[in-house]
Coordinates of N, CA and C in Angstrom, one line a residue:
M4 N -9.4 21.2 23.7 CA -9.3 19.8 23.0 C -7.5 20.5 22.8
P5 N -6.7 19.2 23.3 CA -5.4 19.4 23.2 C -5.0 19.5 21.8
D6 N -4.1 20.3 21.2 CA -3.6 20.3 20.2 C -3.1 19.2 20.0
P7 N -3.0 17.8 18.8 CA -2.1 16.9 18.6 C -0.9 16.7 18.3
S8 N -0.6 17.9 17.4 CA 0.9 18.1 17.2 C 1.8 18.6 18.7
A9 N 1.2 19.2 19.8 CA 1.8 19.2 20.8 C 2.0 18.0 21.7
T10 N 1.4 16.6 21.6 CA 1.7 15.9 22.0 C 2.8 14.8 21.6
G11 N 3.1 15.2 20.3 CA 4.2 14.5 19.1 C 3.3 13.5 18.4
R12 N 1.8 13.5 18.4 CA 1.4 12.4 17.6 C 1.3 12.9 16.4
D13 N 1.6 11.7 15.5 CA 1.4 11.9 14.1 C -0.4 11.8 13.9
T14 N -0.8 13.3 13.1 CA -2.2 13.1 12.9 C -2.7 12.9 11.6
R15 N -1.5 12.4 10.5 CA -2.1 11.8 9.4 C -2.9 10.9 9.4
P16 N -3.7 10.3 8.3 CA -4.0 8.7 8.2 C -2.7 8.0 7.6
S17 N -3.1 6.8 8.4 CA -1.8 5.8 8.4 C -2.6 4.8 7.4
V18 N -1.8 4.2 6.0 CA -2.4 3.3 5.6 C -1.7 2.2 5.4
L19 N -1.6 0.9 5.3 CA -0.7 -0.2 5.3 C -1.5 -1.3 4.1
F20 N -0.6 -1.4 3.0 CA -1.1 -2.6 2.2 C -0.2 -3.9 2.4
V21 N -1.2 -4.7 2.2 CA -0.9 -6.0 3.0 C -0.7 -7.6 1.6
C22 N 0.1 -7.7 0.9 CA -0.3 -9.0 0.4 C 0.9 -9.9 0.5
V23 N 1.0 -11.4 -0.2 CA 1.4 -12.4 0.2 C 3.2 -12.1 0.6
H24 N 3.5 -11.6 -0.6 CA 4.8 -11.7 -1.0 C 5.5 -10.3 -0.7
N25 N 4.7 -9.1 -0.6 CA 5.3 -7.9 -0.4 C 6.3 -7.6 -1.4
A26 N 6.0 -8.5 -2.6 CA 6.8 -8.1 -4.1 C 6.5 -7.4 -5.2
G27 N 4.9 -7.3 -4.7 CA 4.0 -6.7 -6.1 C 3.1 -5.8 -5.9
R28 N 1.9 -6.1 -5.6 CA 1.1 -5.6 -5.3 C 0.8 -4.3 -4.0
S29 N 1.1 -4.7 -3.1 CA 1.4 -3.9 -2.1 C 2.8 -2.9 -2.5
Q30 N 3.7 -3.6 -2.8 CA 4.7 -2.3 -3.2 C 4.1 -1.2 -4.4
M31 N 3.4 -1.6 -5.4 CA 3.0 -0.7 -6.1 C 1.8 -0.1 -5.6
A32 N 1.1 -0.3 -4.8 CA 0.3 0.5 -4.2 C 0.8 1.7 -3.3
A33 N 1.7 0.8 -2.4 CA 2.8 1.9 -1.3 C 3.1 2.8 -2.2
A34 N 3.7 2.7 -3.2 CA 4.6 3.3 -4.0 C 3.7 4.6 -4.9
Y35 N 2.5 4.3 -5.1 CA 1.8 5.2 -5.8 C 1.2 6.3 -4.9
L36 N 0.6 5.6 -3.4 CA 0.5 6.5 -2.4 C 1.3 7.4 -1.8
R37 N 2.6 6.9 -1.9 CA 3.8 8.0 -1.5 C 3.6 8.9 -2.9
R38 N 3.8 8.7 -3.7 CA 3.7 9.7 -4.8 C 2.4 10.6 -4.9
L39 N 1.3 10.1 -5.0 CA 0.1 10.7 -4.9 C -0.3 11.6 -3.5
A40 N 0.1 11.1 -2.6 CA -0.3 12.0 -1.3 C 0.6 12.8 -0.9
G41 N 1.8 12.5 -1.0 CA 3.0 13.1 -0.6 C 3.1 12.8 1.1
D42 N 3.5 14.1 1.7 CA 3.4 14.0 3.1 C 2.2 13.7 3.8
A43 N 0.7 13.6 3.1 CA -0.6 14.0 3.8 C -1.1 12.6 4.5
V44 N -0.1 11.5 3.6 CA -0.6 10.3 4.2 C 0.9 9.3 4.7
E45 N 0.5 8.8 5.7 CA 1.7 7.6 6.7 C 1.7 6.5 5.6
V46 N 2.5 5.8 5.2 CA 2.6 4.6 4.1 C 3.1 3.5 4.4
R47 N 2.5 2.4 4.8 CA 3.4 1.1 5.2 C 3.1 0.0 3.8
S48 N 3.8 -1.1 3.7 CA 3.5 -2.4 2.9 C 3.9 -3.4 4.1
A49 N 3.6 -4.8 3.6 CA 4.3 -5.9 4.2 C 3.6 -7.1 3.6
G50 N 4.1 -8.2 3.8 CA 3.7 -9.4 3.2 C 3.7 -10.4 4.3
S51 N 3.0 -11.5 4.3 CA 2.6 -12.3 5.3 C 4.0 -13.4 5.4
A52 N 4.1 -13.8 4.3 CA 5.2 -14.6 3.5 C 6.5 -13.8 2.4
P53 N 7.0 -12.6 3.2 CA 7.8 -11.8 2.1 C 8.9 -12.7 1.2
A54 N 8.8 -11.9 0.0 CA 9.7 -12.7 -1.1 C 11.2 -12.0 -0.7
S55 N 11.8 -12.4 -1.6 CA 13.7 -12.1 -0.8 C 13.8 -10.7 -1.8
E56 N 13.0 -10.2 -2.7 CA 13.2 -9.3 -3.4 C 12.0 -8.8 -4.7
V57 N 11.5 -7.5 -4.5 CA 10.6 -7.0 -5.4 C 10.3 -7.9 -6.7
N58 N 9.6 -7.9 -7.1 CA 9.3 -8.8 -8.5 C 10.0 -7.6 -9.8
P59 N 10.5 -7.9 -10.6 CA 11.5 -7.4 -11.2 C 10.6 -6.5 -12.3
A60 N 9.5 -7.2 -13.0 CA 8.4 -6.9 -13.7 C 7.8 -5.9 -12.9
V61 N 7.4 -5.7 -11.7 CA 6.9 -4.6 -10.8 C 7.7 -3.3 -11.2
V62 N 8.8 -3.7 -10.9 CA 9.9 -2.5 -11.0 C 9.6 -1.4 -12.1
A63 N 10.0 -2.6 -13.4 CA 10.1 -1.9 -14.5 C 8.6 -1.5 -15.1
A64 N 7.5 -2.1 -14.9 CA 6.1 -0.9 -14.5 C 6.0 0.2 -14.1
L65 N 6.5 0.2 -13.0 CA 6.3 1.6 -12.1 C 7.7 2.6 -12.5
R66 N 8.7 1.9 -13.0 CA 9.6 2.8 -13.9 C 9.5 3.4 -15.2
E67 N 8.3 2.8 -15.7 CA 7.3 3.5 -16.7 C 6.3 4.7 -16.4
D68 N 6.0 4.8 -15.4 CA 5.5 5.6 -15.0 C 6.3 6.9 -14.1
G69 N 7.8 6.9 -14.1 CA 8.4 7.6 -13.4 C 8.6 7.3 -11.7
I70 N 8.5 6.1 -11.3 CA 8.8 5.9 -10.0 C 9.7 4.7 -9.5
D71 N 10.6 4.7 -9.2 CA 11.9 3.9 -8.8 C 11.6 3.2 -7.5
I72 N 11.3 2.0 -7.7 CA 11.2 1.4 -6.6 C 12.2 -0.1 -6.2
A73 N 13.0 0.4 -7.2 CA 14.2 -1.4 -7.2 C 14.8 -0.6 -6.1
A74 N 15.1 -0.1 -4.9 CA 16.0 -0.3 -3.7 C 15.1 -0.6 -3.0
E75 N 13.7 -0.6 -2.8 CA 12.6 -1.6 -2.0 C 12.9 -3.0 -1.5
T76 N 12.7 -3.1 -0.8 CA 12.6 -4.6 0.1 C 11.2 -5.4 0.8
P77 N 10.9 -6.4 0.0 CA 10.0 -7.0 1.0 C 10.0 -7.0 2.3
S78 N 9.0 -6.7 3.3 CA 9.0 -6.9 5.0 C 7.9 -7.8 5.4
L79 N 8.1 -8.1 6.3 CA 7.3 -9.2 7.3 C 6.3 -8.5 8.0
L80 N 5.1 -8.8 7.7 CA 4.0 -8.2 8.3 C 3.6 -8.6 9.6
T81 N 3.8 -7.3 10.4 CA 3.7 -7.4 12.1 C 2.5 -7.0 12.4
A82 N 1.9 -7.5 13.6 CA 0.8 -7.0 14.4 C 1.1 -5.5 15.1
D83 N 2.3 -5.2 15.2 CA 2.6 -3.4 15.1 C 2.5 -3.0 13.9
D84 N 2.6 -3.2 12.8 CA 2.3 -2.8 11.5 C 0.9 -2.2 11.4
V85 N -0.2 -3.2 12.1 CA -1.6 -3.2 11.5 C -2.0 -2.3 12.7
R86 N -1.8 -2.0 13.6 CA -1.7 -1.2 15.2 C -1.5 -0.1 14.8
A87 N -0.4 0.1 14.2 CA 0.0 1.8 13.9 C -0.7 2.2 12.3
S88 N -1.8 1.6 11.7 CA -2.6 1.7 10.5 C -4.1 2.2 10.9
D89 N -4.4 3.3 10.0 CA -5.7 3.7 10.5 C -6.3 2.6 9.3
V90 N -5.8 2.5 8.2 CA -6.6 1.8 7.0 C -5.6 0.5 6.6
V91 N -5.9 -0.6 6.9 CA -5.5 -1.6 6.1 C -6.4 -2.3 4.8
I92 N -5.1 -2.3 4.0 CA -5.8 -2.9 2.6 C -5.0 -4.1 2.1
T93 N -5.8 -5.3 2.0 CA -5.1 -6.6 2.1 C -5.3 -7.0 0.4
M94 N -4.3 -7.5 -0.4 CA -4.6 -7.8 -1.5 C -4.0 -9.4 -1.8
G95 N -5.1 -10.3 -1.0 CA -4.7 -11.7 -1.3 C -4.0 -12.5 -0.3
C96 N -4.0 -11.7 1.1 CA -3.2 -12.2 2.0 C -4.1 -13.3 2.9
G97 N -5.3 -13.5 2.5 CA -6.3 -14.3 3.3 C -6.5 -14.0 4.7
D98 N -6.6 -15.2 5.6 CA -6.4 -15.1 6.7 C -5.3 -14.6 7.9
A99 N -4.1 -14.3 6.8 CA -2.6 -13.9 7.8 C -2.7 -12.6 8.0
C100 N -3.4 -11.9 7.7 CA -3.4 -10.5 8.3 C -4.4 -10.3 9.8
P101 N -3.8 -9.8 10.7 CA -4.7 -9.5 11.9 C -5.2 -8.4 11.9
V102 N -6.5 -8.8 12.8 CA -7.3 -7.9 12.9 C -7.3 -7.3 14.3
F103 N -7.4 -6.0 14.1 CA -7.9 -5.0 15.5 C -9.0 -4.2 15.4
P104 N -9.7 -4.2 16.3 CA -10.9 -2.9 16.5 C -10.2 -1.4 16.3
G105 N -11.3 -0.8 15.5 CA -11.3 0.7 15.3 C -10.2 1.0 14.1
R106 N -9.9 -0.1 13.4 CA -8.8 -0.1 12.2 C -10.1 -0.4 10.7
R107 N -9.9 0.6 9.7 CA -10.6 -0.2 8.6 C -10.1 -0.8 7.8
Y108 N -11.1 -2.0 7.1 CA -10.2 -2.7 6.3 C -10.9 -3.1 5.0
L109 N -10.1 -2.9 4.1 CA -10.9 -2.9 2.6 C -10.0 -4.4 2.1
D110 N -10.3 -5.1 1.0 CA -9.7 -6.1 0.4 C -9.8 -5.8 -1.4
W111 N -8.5 -5.7 -1.7 CA -8.8 -5.0 -3.1 C -8.4 -6.5 -3.9
T112 N -9.5 -6.9 -4.7 CA -9.0 -8.3 -5.8 C -8.3 -7.7 -6.2
L113 N -7.0 -8.3 -7.0 CA -6.3 -7.8 -7.8 C -5.7 -8.8 -8.6
D114 N -5.6 -9.0 -9.7 CA -4.6 -10.6 -10.0 C -3.4 -10.3 -9.4
D115 N -2.2 -11.2 -9.3 CA -1.1 -11.2 -8.7 C -0.6 -11.5 -9.8
P116 N 0.8 -10.4 -9.6 CA 1.9 -10.2 -10.8 C 2.9 -11.4 -10.8
A117 N 2.8 -12.1 -9.6 CA 4.2 -12.9 -9.3 C 3.8 -13.8 -10.8
G118 N 5.3 -14.2 -11.3 CA 5.4 -14.8 -12.3 C 5.0 -14.2 -13.7
R119 N 4.5 -13.0 -13.9 CA 3.9 -12.6 -15.1 C 5.2 -11.6 -15.7
G120 N 5.0 -11.2 -17.1 CA 6.3 -10.3 -17.6 C 5.5 -9.1 -17.7
L121 N 6.2 -7.9 -18.3 CA 5.8 -6.7 -18.1 C 4.3 -6.1 -18.4
E122 N 4.4 -7.4 -19.8 CA 3.1 -7.0 -20.2 C 1.9 -7.1 -19.5
A123 N 1.8 -8.3 -18.9 CA 0.8 -8.8 -17.8 C 0.7 -7.7 -16.8
V124 N 2.0 -7.1 -16.3 CA 2.1 -6.3 -15.0 C 1.1 -5.1 -15.0
R125 N 1.3 -4.1 -16.4 CA 0.8 -2.8 -17.0 C -0.8 -3.0 -16.2
P126 N -1.8 -3.9 -16.9 CA -2.9 -3.5 -16.6 C -3.2 -3.7 -14.9
I127 N -2.5 -4.6 -14.3 CA -2.5 -4.8 -12.7 C -2.3 -3.2 -12.2
R128 N -0.9 -2.5 -12.8 CA -0.1 -1.2 -12.0 C -1.5 -0.2 -12.3
D129 N -2.1 -0.3 -13.5 CA -3.2 0.7 -13.8 C -4.1 0.8 -12.7
E130 N -4.8 -0.4 -12.5 CA -6.0 -0.8 -11.6 C -5.5 -0.7 -9.7
I131 N -4.3 -0.5 -9.7 CA -3.8 -0.1 -8.4 C -3.9 1.6 -8.6
R132 N -3.1 1.8 -9.4 CA -3.2 3.4 -9.6 C -4.5 4.0 -9.6
A133 N -5.4 3.5 -10.3 CA -6.7 4.2 -10.0 C -7.5 4.1 -8.7
R134 N -7.2 2.6 -8.0 CA -7.8 2.9 -6.7 C -6.8 3.6 -5.7
V135 N -5.7 3.7 -6.0 CA -5.1 4.7 -4.9 C -5.6 6.2 -5.1
E136 N -5.8 6.4 -6.2 CA -6.1 7.7 -6.5 C -7.3 8.2 -5.8
A137 N -8.5 7.2 -5.8 CA -9.9 7.2 -5.2 C -9.1 7.4 -3.6
L138 N -8.6 6.4 -3.4 CA -8.3 6.4 -1.9 C -7.8 7.9 -1.4
V139 N -6.9 8.6 -2.4 CA -6.2 9.7 -1.8 C -7.4 11.0 -1.8
A140 N -7.9 10.7 -2.8 CA -9.2 11.8 -2.9 C -10.2 11.8 -1.3
E141 N -10.2 10.2 -1.0 CA -11.4 10.4 0.0 C -10.0 10.6 1.3
L142 N -8.9 10.4 1.4 CA -8.2 10.3 2.8 C -7.7 11.9 2.7
T143 N -7.5 12.6 1.7 CA -7.1 13.9 1.8 C -8.4 15.3 1.9
S144 N -9.2 15.0 1.5 CA -10.5 15.3 1.4 C -11.1 16.3 2.7
P145 N -11.1 17.2 2.9 CA -11.7 18.1 4.1 C -13.4 17.5 4.7
P146 N -13.3 16.7 6.1 CA -14.6 16.3 6.4 C -15.6 17.0 6.2
A147 N -16.9 16.6 5.6 CA -17.9 17.2 5.5 C -18.3 18.0 6.8

């Protein structure tokens, strides 16, 4: 079997987080996955109708946990994003996410932080972190 590194193909698992505006839930999930998995997992996030900026309460909530996403900008979901991902995690994007064979799809039901203050965003942040921690353990564990 050829060595995947010799072909230039990235062998890390790739995860795409998708929510409508890519300004809250998906940004938090991507930030935690980058922090917790480091270089072991490729991370993407996108939205079906991206906002113009990341929710300031989300930025503040992550800053409390030592993560700075102030420079992040919401991006539009594309079919190429989905094709390039092994795992696609949706968070309220409904039918806007294209489905391709061979991808694993998960739907995380989470409250939307849009229009909410920091106090209301903290529990959403904590739930996302817990889910991402479980995902990291699954994706980085050696095969049985």
